[in-house]
Amino acid sequence: MTIRVGRGTLSFYIPNDGADADFFPYVVKSGVSMAANLREAFKTSDYLMQVPEQATVMVDGDVLLVPLSLFDESQASEMFFHSFPSRAHESVFHEPVADLKVVAVSSVNKDLRMVIEDHFPTVALRVAMVPVWRHLQRRAFAGKGQKLFGYVHERRLDLFSFQQNRFSFFNSFDIRHTFDACYFLLYVWNQLHLQATKDELVLVGDLFQNDTPTNVEEREKMLAQLRRFLQHIHVIDPFEDFDAQPKGMPYDQQALFFKK
């Protein structure tokens, strides 16, 4: 079983009796902690009445990248809390990403982790961004020019780019409005000295794959604003990347499970 814990979402990907698996988004109650939501899900959701021995938990949270050659596990928590002091009361975990020569350090709420470990003897914590990095890094050197990648999800913008098999940039920004995303995208574009006539902006995420009226309106505004300054913008449709796409499944989960 795979549990994805987002900033305001919770979902489950559970193997069924056949070769496939089923995707179950859970309706999170606002004003209630994610740990309490998960505890309630185990009590009330039929698909969680019988769970396997093992669970993988994808955590979509703040991430600190540390060069693989410099990583010291004994210092991971101190480094993470120094970078994200608001997470000082959370449980730190890390995931090596050897192909990109980094270790991704993140955290999960302690109460949430306790609820998960109460239900599963074996738990593997994963950083939700890792499959996105790995998947899009393959696109980084296709065609001409450099690429800046933007993953828009849950009012968050993750921006990253690559040079050879390493990150040349990674950062995350909270976004309330479409123009917040435009501001950060163009700011980072200029910071990296990318060229509007040569280089490419590649966009993915729930804003571009869920055709709700609000999403359609927001992305049209966003793309219209960006096209005033950039000539090469490519929006990735999950259909061009993945064979299967359960409705509502975040792009990072699709990148983990449905590689072509």
CSV table of C-alpha atoms in Angstrom, one decimal:
chain,number,residue,atom,x,y,z
A,1,MET,CA,0.0,0.0,0.0
A,2,THR,CA,1.1,3.5,-0.7
A,3,ILE,CA,-0.2,6.5,1.3
A,4,ARG,CA,0.4,10.0,0.0
A,5,VAL,CA,0.3,12.8,2.5
A,6,GLY,CA,0.0,16.2,0.9
A,7,ARG,CA,-0.2,19.6,2.5
A,8,GLY,CA,-4.0,19.3,2.6
A,9,THR,CA,-4.7,16.0,0.9
A,10,LEU,CA,-4.6,12.4,1.7
A,11,SER,CA,-4.8,9.4,-0.7
A,12,PHE,CA,-4.2,5.7,-0.9
A,13,TYR,CA,-3.0,3.4,-3.6
A,14,ILE,CA,-3.8,-0.1,-2.8
A,15,PRO,CA,-3.1,-3.4,-4.7
A,16,ASN,CA,-6.2,-5.3,-5.6
A,17,ASP,CA,-6.7,-9.0,-6.2
A,18,GLY,CA,-5.4,-8.7,-9.8
A,19,ALA,CA,-2.3,-7.2,-11.2
A,20,ASP,CA,-3.5,-3.6,-10.8
A,21,ALA,CA,-4.2,-1.3,-7.9
A,22,ASP,CA,-6.9,1.1,-6.8
A,23,PHE,CA,-6.6,4.8,-6.1
A,24,PHE,CA,-8.7,6.2,-3.2
A,25,PRO,CA,-8.5,10.0,-2.5
A,26,TYR,CA,-9.7,10.7,1.1
A,27,VAL,CA,-11.8,13.8,1.8
A,28,VAL,CA,-9.8,15.6,4.4
A,29,LYS,CA,-11.7,17.5,7.1
A,30,SER,CA,-10.4,21.1,7.4
A,31,GLY,CA,-9.5,22.3,10.9
A,32,VAL,CA,-8.5,18.8,11.9
A,33,SER,CA,-4.9,17.5,12.0
A,34,MET,CA,-3.8,15.2,9.2
A,35,ALA,CA,-3.0,12.6,11.9
A,36,ALA,CA,-6.6,12.8,13.1
A,37,ASN,CA,-7.9,12.5,9.5
A,38,LEU,CA,-5.8,9.4,8.9
A,39,ARG,CA,-6.9,7.9,12.1
A,40,GLU,CA,-10.5,8.5,11.1
A,41,ALA,CA,-9.8,7.1,7.6
A,42,PHE,CA,-8.6,3.8,9.1
A,43,LYS,CA,-11.8,3.6,11.2
A,44,THR,CA,-14.4,4.5,8.5
A,45,SER,CA,-13.0,3.6,5.0
A,46,ASP,CA,-13.9,0.1,3.8
A,47,TYR,CA,-10.8,-0.1,1.7
A,48,LEU,CA,-8.6,0.3,4.8
A,49,MET,CA,-10.3,-2.4,6.9
A,50,GLN,CA,-7.7,-4.9,5.8
A,51,VAL,CA,-4.2,-3.5,5.2
A,52,PRO,CA,-1.0,-5.3,4.2
A,53,GLU,CA,2.1,-5.6,6.3
A,54,GLN,CA,4.1,-2.9,4.6
A,55,ALA,CA,3.3,0.7,3.6
A,56,THR,CA,5.1,3.3,1.6
A,57,VAL,CA,4.4,6.8,2.6
A,58,MET,CA,4.9,9.6,0.1
A,59,VAL,CA,5.3,12.9,2.0
A,60,ASP,CA,4.8,16.2,0.1
A,61,GLY,CA,6.6,18.6,2.4
A,62,ASP,CA,9.6,20.9,2.7
A,63,VAL,CA,12.8,19.4,1.3
A,64,LEU,CA,16.5,20.1,1.9
A,65,LEU,CA,18.9,18.9,-0.7
A,66,VAL,CA,22.3,17.8,0.5
A,67,PRO,CA,25.1,16.8,-1.8
A,68,LEU,CA,25.6,13.0,-1.5
A,69,SER,CA,29.3,13.4,-0.9
A,70,LEU,CA,28.7,15.8,2.1
A,71,PHE,CA,25.7,14.0,3.7
A,72,ASP,CA,26.1,13.0,7.3
A,73,GLU,CA,23.1,11.3,8.8
A,74,SER,CA,24.0,12.4,12.3
A,75,GLN,CA,23.6,16.0,11.2
A,76,ALA,CA,20.6,15.6,9.1
A,77,SER,CA,18.0,16.8,11.6
A,78,GLU,CA,20.1,19.8,12.7
A,79,MET,CA,20.6,20.9,9.1
A,80,PHE,CA,16.9,20.5,8.3
A,81,PHE,CA,15.7,22.4,11.3
A,82,HIS,CA,18.2,25.2,10.6
A,83,SER,CA,16.7,25.5,7.1
A,84,PHE,CA,13.1,25.0,8.2
A,85,PRO,CA,12.7,26.1,11.8
A,86,SER,CA,8.9,25.8,11.7
A,87,ARG,CA,9.4,22.1,11.4
A,88,ALA,CA,11.4,21.7,14.6
A,89,HIS,CA,8.8,19.5,16.3
A,90,GLU,CA,8.5,17.1,13.3
A,91,SER,CA,10.2,13.8,12.6
A,92,VAL,CA,13.1,14.0,10.1
A,93,PHE,CA,13.7,11.4,7.4
A,94,HIS,CA,15.9,11.3,4.3
A,95,GLU,CA,16.0,9.6,0.9
A,96,PRO,CA,19.2,9.1,-1.1
A,97,VAL,CA,18.8,10.1,-4.8
A,98,ALA,CA,22.1,8.6,-6.0
A,99,ASP,CA,21.5,9.2,-9.7
A,100,LEU,CA,21.2,12.9,-9.0
A,101,LYS,CA,24.0,12.9,-6.5
A,102,VAL,CA,21.9,14.3,-3.6
A,103,VAL,CA,20.1,13.2,-0.4
A,104,ALA,CA,16.6,14.6,0.0
A,105,VAL,CA,15.9,15.5,3.7
A,106,SER,CA,12.3,16.1,4.7
A,107,SER,CA,10.0,15.7,7.7
A,108,VAL,CA,6.7,14.3,8.8
A,109,ASN,CA,4.4,15.2,11.7
A,110,LYS,CA,5.2,13.0,14.6
A,111,ASP,CA,1.6,12.2,15.5
A,112,LEU,CA,1.0,11.3,11.8
A,113,ARG,CA,4.0,9.0,11.8
A,114,MET,CA,2.8,7.3,15.0
A,115,VAL,CA,-0.6,6.6,13.5
A,116,ILE,CA,1.0,5.0,10.4
A,117,GLU,CA,3.4,2.9,12.4
A,118,ASP,CA,0.5,1.7,14.6
A,119,HIS,CA,-1.1,0.2,11.6
A,120,PHE,CA,1.9,-1.2,9.6
A,121,PRO,CA,4.9,-3.2,11.0
A,122,THR,CA,7.1,-1.9,8.1
A,123,VAL,CA,6.9,1.7,6.9
A,124,ALA,CA,9.1,3.3,4.2
A,125,LEU,CA,9.0,7.1,4.1
A,126,ARG,CA,9.5,8.7,0.7
A,127,VAL,CA,9.9,12.3,-0.5
A,128,ALA,CA,7.1,12.9,-3.0
A,129,MET,CA,9.3,15.1,-5.3
A,130,VAL,CA,11.9,12.4,-6.0
A,131,PRO,CA,9.9,10.6,-8.7
A,132,VAL,CA,9.1,13.9,-10.3
A,133,TRP,CA,12.8,14.9,-10.4
A,134,ARG,CA,13.9,11.5,-11.8
A,135,HIS,CA,11.2,11.5,-14.4
A,136,LEU,CA,11.7,15.1,-15.7
A,137,GLN,CA,15.5,14.9,-15.5
A,138,ARG,CA,15.2,12.6,-18.6
A,139,ARG,CA,13.6,15.5,-20.5
A,140,ALA,CA,16.2,18.0,-19.4
A,141,PHE,CA,18.6,17.4,-22.3
A,142,ALA,CA,16.1,16.7,-25.1
A,143,GLY,CA,16.0,19.3,-27.8
A,144,LYS,CA,17.9,22.6,-27.7
A,145,GLY,CA,18.5,25.0,-24.9
A,146,GLN,CA,18.2,24.7,-21.1
A,147,LYS,CA,15.0,23.9,-19.2
A,148,LEU,CA,13.4,25.2,-16.1
A,149,PHE,CA,10.8,22.8,-14.6
A,150,GLY,CA,7.9,24.0,-12.5
A,151,TYR,CA,5.6,21.6,-10.6
A,152,VAL,CA,2.4,23.4,-9.5
A,153,HIS,CA,0.4,21.5,-6.8
A,154,GLU,CA,-1.6,22.3,-3.7
A,155,ARG,CA,-0.8,26.1,-3.8
A,156,ARG,CA,2.9,25.2,-4.0
A,157,LEU,CA,5.4,25.8,-6.8
A,158,ASP,CA,8.5,23.6,-6.9
A,159,LEU,CA,11.1,24.9,-9.4
A,160,PHE,CA,14.2,23.0,-10.5
A,161,SER,CA,16.7,22.6,-13.3
A,162,PHE,CA,19.6,20.3,-14.1
A,163,GLN,CA,23.1,20.4,-15.4
A,164,GLN,CA,24.3,17.1,-16.5
A,165,ASN,CA,23.3,14.6,-13.8
A,166,ARG,CA,23.1,17.2,-11.0
A,167,PHE,CA,20.7,19.9,-9.8
A,168,SER,CA,21.7,23.4,-10.9
A,169,PHE,CA,18.7,24.8,-9.0
A,170,PHE,CA,15.9,23.7,-6.6
A,171,ASN,CA,13.5,25.8,-4.5
A,172,SER,CA,9.9,25.8,-3.4
A,173,PHE,CA,7.5,28.7,-3.1
A,174,ASP,CA,4.0,29.0,-1.5
A,175,ILE,CA,1.6,30.6,-4.0
A,176,ARG,CA,-1.8,32.0,-3.3
A,177,HIS,CA,-2.6,33.3,-6.7
A,178,THR,CA,-1.6,32.7,-10.3
A,179,PHE,CA,0.5,35.8,-10.4
A,180,ASP,CA,2.5,34.6,-7.5
A,181,ALA,CA,3.6,31.6,-9.6
A,182,CYS,CA,4.4,33.9,-12.5
A,183,TYR,CA,6.5,36.2,-10.3
A,184,PHE,CA,8.6,33.3,-8.9
A,185,LEU,CA,9.0,31.6,-12.3
A,186,LEU,CA,10.2,34.7,-14.0
A,187,TYR,CA,12.4,35.7,-11.0
A,188,VAL,CA,14.2,32.3,-11.0
A,189,TRP,CA,14.4,32.4,-14.8
A,190,ASN,CA,16.3,35.7,-14.6
A,191,GLN,CA,18.4,34.4,-11.7
A,192,LEU,CA,19.6,31.5,-13.8
A,193,HIS,CA,20.3,33.8,-16.7
A,194,LEU,CA,18.1,31.7,-19.0
A,195,GLN,CA,17.3,33.2,-22.4
A,196,ALA,CA,13.7,33.9,-23.4
A,197,THR,CA,14.3,33.2,-27.1
A,198,LYS,CA,16.3,29.9,-26.7
A,199,ASP,CA,15.5,28.2,-23.4
A,200,GLU,CA,12.3,26.4,-22.3
A,201,LEU,CA,9.9,26.5,-19.3
A,202,VAL,CA,8.3,23.1,-18.7
A,203,LEU,CA,5.2,23.1,-16.5
A,204,VAL,CA,3.4,20.1,-14.8
A,205,GLY,CA,1.0,19.6,-11.9
A,206,ASP,CA,-2.6,19.6,-10.9
A,207,LEU,CA,-3.3,23.1,-12.3
A,208,PHE,CA,-2.6,21.6,-15.8
A,209,GLN,CA,-4.2,18.2,-15.5
A,210,ASN,CA,-7.5,18.8,-13.7
A,211,ASP,CA,-10.0,20.6,-16.0
A,212,THR,CA,-12.1,22.2,-13.3
A,213,PRO,CA,-13.5,25.7,-14.3
A,214,THR,CA,-11.3,27.3,-11.7
A,215,ASN,CA,-8.1,25.5,-12.9
A,216,VAL,CA,-8.9,26.3,-16.6
A,217,GLU,CA,-9.3,30.0,-15.7
A,218,GLU,CA,-6.2,30.2,-13.6
A,219,ARG,CA,-3.9,28.4,-16.0
A,220,GLU,CA,-5.0,30.5,-18.9
A,221,LYS,CA,-4.2,33.6,-16.9
A,222,MET,CA,-0.9,32.2,-15.9
A,223,LEU,CA,0.2,31.1,-19.4
A,224,ALA,CA,-1.0,34.4,-21.0
A,225,GLN,CA,1.2,36.3,-18.5
A,226,LEU,CA,4.2,34.1,-19.0
A,227,ARG,CA,4.0,34.2,-22.8
A,228,ARG,CA,4.5,38.0,-22.6
A,229,PHE,CA,8.1,37.3,-21.6
A,230,LEU,CA,9.0,33.7,-22.7
A,231,GLN,CA,8.8,32.2,-26.1
A,232,HIS,CA,9.1,28.5,-25.3
A,233,ILE,CA,6.6,27.1,-22.7
A,234,HIS,CA,5.7,23.5,-22.7
A,235,VAL,CA,2.8,22.2,-20.5
A,236,ILE,CA,3.1,18.4,-20.0
A,237,ASP,CA,-0.1,16.5,-20.4
A,238,PRO,CA,0.1,13.4,-18.3
A,239,PHE,CA,-1.2,11.4,-21.3
A,240,GLU,CA,2.1,12.0,-23.1
A,241,ASP,CA,4.1,10.6,-20.1
A,242,PHE,CA,2.0,7.9,-18.5
A,243,ASP,CA,-0.1,4.9,-19.6
A,244,ALA,CA,-2.5,4.9,-16.7
A,245,GLN,CA,-4.0,7.9,-14.9
A,246,PRO,CA,-6.4,7.3,-12.1
A,247,LYS,CA,-8.6,10.3,-11.7
A,248,GLY,CA,-7.3,12.8,-9.3
A,249,MET,CA,-3.9,11.1,-8.8
A,250,PRO,CA,-1.1,13.7,-8.3
A,251,TYR,CA,1.6,13.9,-10.9
A,252,ASP,CA,4.3,12.7,-8.4
A,253,GLN,CA,2.4,9.4,-7.8
A,254,GLN,CA,1.9,9.0,-11.5
A,255,ALA,CA,5.6,9.5,-12.0
A,256,LEU,CA,6.3,6.7,-9.4
A,257,PHE,CA,3.9,4.1,-10.7
A,258,PHE,CA,3.1,4.7,-14.4
A,259,LYS,CA,6.3,5.1,-16.3
A,260,LYS,CA,6.1,4.4,-20.1
